[in-house]
Amino acid sequence: MLEQRIQQQFFDSADLKYAAAEVLSRPIADAVGALVDCITAGGKVLACGNGGSAADAQHFAAEFVGRFERERPGLAAIALTTDTSLMTAIANDYDFNVIFSKQVQALGQPGDVLLAISTTGNSANVVAAIEAARAKEMIVIALTGHKGGKMRELLIETDVLICVPHERTARIQEVHLLVLHCLCDAVDLQLLGEPEDT
């Protein structure tokens, strides 16, 4: 019984990935374009999220600044989830809902990209970060699930919505990780060309 339940988790994840491949390939490609435009213009990516999405923001920044699968110069990316002194100071002095938006206000520049991650699309501090990015004339890539939530409502034509077509957080997060790897792979492809071993 337990093994069947475990297997079902794999099957459900695989089924969603097949379904999401068709739905998300266009917005992922659009997001790649926004990231490449930002990086080649000397800009940076600011990434944020809560819980598992905070881990995803950090994972993304690590792949950009370090490397993904190929050697290249580091790409400018900052996870807004890693400085505990900064985040706790902002939360203590102001409010937890502005821990990301205050950083966007301080660090963001026109043409930079905000990678905003929330499985529901309703995380208040991520929504506030999008509003701050809008004021800074940044591009927003919103990585969500469900139907996009409040984040969807804030996006404009130059932004990108990557919304996983599912309601369960665990499944959404599994696809989010795959999306982040697709972004890293495709950005490297655009910057470096085809790998020599293909």
Coordinates of C-alpha atoms in Angstrom, one line a residue:
M1 CA 0.0 0.0 0.0
L2 CA 2.8 2.5 0.9
E3 CA 4.8 1.6 -2.2
Q4 CA 1.7 2.2 -4.3
R5 CA 1.2 5.6 -2.8
I6 CA 4.9 6.4 -3.4
Q7 CA 4.6 5.3 -7.0
Q8 CA 1.5 7.4 -7.5
Q9 CA 3.4 10.5 -6.4
F10 CA 5.9 9.8 -9.3
F11 CA 3.1 9.2 -11.7
D12 CA 1.2 12.4 -10.7
S13 CA 4.4 14.4 -11.0
A14 CA 5.2 13.0 -14.4
D15 CA 1.6 13.5 -15.7
L16 CA 1.7 17.2 -14.7
K17 CA 5.1 17.7 -16.3
Y18 CA 3.8 16.3 -19.6
A19 CA 0.7 18.6 -19.4
A20 CA 2.8 21.6 -18.4
A21 CA 5.3 21.2 -21.2
E22 CA 2.8 22.3 -23.8
V23 CA 1.3 25.1 -21.7
L24 CA 4.5 26.6 -20.3
S25 CA 7.0 26.3 -23.2
R26 CA 6.0 29.7 -24.7
P27 CA 6.0 31.7 -21.4
I28 CA 9.3 30.1 -20.4
A29 CA 10.8 31.1 -23.8
D30 CA 9.5 34.6 -23.2
A31 CA 11.1 34.7 -19.8
V32 CA 14.4 33.6 -21.3
G33 CA 14.2 36.5 -23.7
A34 CA 13.7 38.9 -20.8
L35 CA 16.6 37.4 -18.8
V36 CA 19.0 37.6 -21.7
D37 CA 18.0 41.2 -22.5
C38 CA 18.5 42.1 -18.9
I39 CA 21.9 40.4 -18.5
T40 CA 23.4 41.5 -21.8
A41 CA 22.4 45.1 -20.9
G42 CA 24.4 44.9 -17.7
G43 CA 21.3 44.3 -15.5
K44 CA 20.7 41.8 -12.7
V45 CA 18.0 39.4 -11.5
L46 CA 16.4 39.8 -8.1
A47 CA 14.6 36.6 -6.9
C48 CA 12.2 36.1 -4.0
G49 CA 9.7 33.7 -2.5
N50 CA 8.8 32.1 0.8
G51 CA 9.5 28.6 2.2
G52 CA 10.2 26.2 -0.7
S53 CA 10.0 29.2 -3.1
A54 CA 12.7 30.9 -1.1
A55 CA 14.8 27.8 -1.6
D56 CA 14.0 28.0 -5.4
A57 CA 15.0 31.7 -5.5
Q58 CA 18.4 30.7 -3.9
H59 CA 18.8 27.8 -6.2
F60 CA 18.2 30.0 -9.2
A61 CA 20.7 32.6 -8.0
A62 CA 23.3 29.9 -7.4
E63 CA 22.9 28.6 -10.9
F64 CA 23.3 32.1 -12.4
V65 CA 26.2 33.4 -10.3
G66 CA 28.0 30.1 -10.2
R67 CA 27.1 28.1 -13.2
F68 CA 24.5 25.7 -14.5
E69 CA 26.0 22.9 -16.6
R70 CA 28.5 24.8 -18.6
E71 CA 31.5 27.0 -17.8
R72 CA 30.8 30.7 -18.3
P73 CA 31.3 34.0 -16.5
G74 CA 28.9 34.5 -13.6
L75 CA 25.6 36.2 -14.3
A76 CA 24.3 38.8 -11.9
A77 CA 21.5 37.5 -9.7
I78 CA 20.6 38.0 -6.0
A79 CA 18.2 36.0 -3.9
L80 CA 16.4 38.4 -1.6
T81 CA 15.9 35.6 0.9
T82 CA 19.4 35.0 2.3
D83 CA 20.3 38.0 4.5
T84 CA 18.8 37.1 7.8
S85 CA 20.0 40.3 9.5
L86 CA 18.5 42.5 6.7
M87 CA 15.2 40.5 6.6
T88 CA 14.7 40.4 10.3
A89 CA 15.5 44.1 10.7
I90 CA 12.9 45.0 8.0
A91 CA 10.3 42.7 9.5
N92 CA 10.9 44.0 13.0
D93 CA 11.1 47.7 12.1
Y94 CA 8.4 47.7 9.5
D95 CA 6.4 44.6 8.6
F96 CA 7.1 41.1 7.2
N97 CA 5.2 41.9 4.1
V98 CA 7.8 44.4 3.0
I99 CA 11.0 42.3 3.5
F100 CA 11.3 41.9 -0.3
S101 CA 9.9 45.2 -1.5
K102 CA 12.3 47.2 0.6
Q103 CA 15.2 45.3 -1.0
V104 CA 13.8 45.8 -4.5
Q105 CA 13.5 49.6 -3.8
A106 CA 17.1 49.7 -2.7
L107 CA 18.7 47.4 -5.3
G108 CA 16.5 47.4 -8.3
Q109 CA 17.2 49.5 -11.4
P110 CA 15.2 50.0 -14.6
G111 CA 15.6 47.0 -16.9
D112 CA 16.4 44.6 -14.1
V113 CA 14.3 41.5 -13.7
L114 CA 12.3 40.4 -10.6
L115 CA 11.8 36.7 -10.4
A116 CA 8.8 36.5 -8.1
I117 CA 7.9 32.9 -6.9
S118 CA 4.7 31.9 -5.2
T119 CA 2.8 28.7 -5.6
T120 CA -0.5 30.4 -5.0
G121 CA 0.3 33.8 -6.5
N122 CA -1.0 35.4 -3.4
S123 CA 2.0 35.8 -1.1
A124 CA 1.7 39.3 0.3
N125 CA 5.4 40.0 0.5
V126 CA 6.0 38.8 -3.1
V127 CA 3.0 40.8 -4.3
A128 CA 4.6 43.9 -2.6
A129 CA 7.9 43.1 -4.4
I130 CA 6.1 43.1 -7.7
E131 CA 4.6 46.5 -6.9
A132 CA 8.0 47.9 -6.0
A133 CA 9.5 46.4 -9.2
R134 CA 6.8 48.2 -11.2
A135 CA 7.8 51.5 -9.6
K136 CA 11.4 50.8 -10.5
E137 CA 10.5 50.0 -14.2
M138 CA 11.7 46.4 -13.8
I139 CA 10.5 43.4 -15.8
V140 CA 8.6 40.8 -13.7
I141 CA 8.8 37.1 -14.3
A142 CA 6.0 35.6 -12.1
L143 CA 6.4 31.9 -11.3
T144 CA 3.1 30.7 -9.8
G145 CA 0.5 27.9 -9.7
H146 CA -3.2 27.6 -9.2
K147 CA -4.5 30.4 -11.5
G148 CA -1.8 33.0 -10.7
G149 CA -3.6 34.7 -7.9
K150 CA -3.0 38.4 -7.1
M151 CA 0.3 38.3 -8.9
R152 CA -1.4 37.7 -12.2
E153 CA -3.5 40.8 -11.8
L154 CA -0.4 43.0 -11.3
L155 CA 1.4 42.0 -14.5
I156 CA 1.6 44.1 -17.6
E157 CA 2.3 43.3 -21.2
T158 CA 6.1 43.3 -20.8
D159 CA 6.0 40.9 -17.8
V160 CA 5.9 37.1 -18.1
L161 CA 3.5 34.8 -16.2
I162 CA 4.6 31.2 -15.8
C163 CA 1.6 29.6 -14.1
V164 CA 1.7 25.8 -13.4
P165 CA -1.7 24.4 -14.2
H166 CA -2.3 22.6 -10.8
E167 CA -3.6 23.3 -7.3
R168 CA -1.3 21.1 -5.2
T169 CA 1.7 22.9 -3.7
A170 CA 4.1 19.9 -3.9
R171 CA 3.3 19.3 -7.6
I172 CA 3.6 23.0 -8.4
Q173 CA 7.0 23.2 -6.7
E174 CA 8.3 20.2 -8.6
V175 CA 7.5 21.9 -11.9
H176 CA 8.9 25.2 -10.6
L177 CA 12.3 23.5 -10.2
L178 CA 12.1 22.1 -13.8
V179 CA 11.2 25.6 -15.0
L180 CA 14.2 27.2 -13.3
H181 CA 16.4 24.6 -14.9
C182 CA 14.9 25.3 -18.3
L183 CA 15.5 29.0 -17.8
C184 CA 19.2 28.4 -16.9
D185 CA 19.7 26.0 -19.8
A186 CA 18.1 28.3 -22.3
V187 CA 19.9 31.4 -21.1
D188 CA 23.2 29.5 -21.4
L189 CA 22.2 28.4 -24.9
Q190 CA 21.4 32.0 -25.9
L191 CA 24.7 33.4 -24.5
L192 CA 27.1 30.5 -25.4
G193 CA 25.5 28.8 -28.4
E194 CA 25.1 25.1 -28.8
P195 CA 27.3 22.8 -26.6
E196 CA 30.2 21.4 -28.4
D197 CA 29.2 17.8 -27.6
T198 CA 25.8 17.9 -29.3

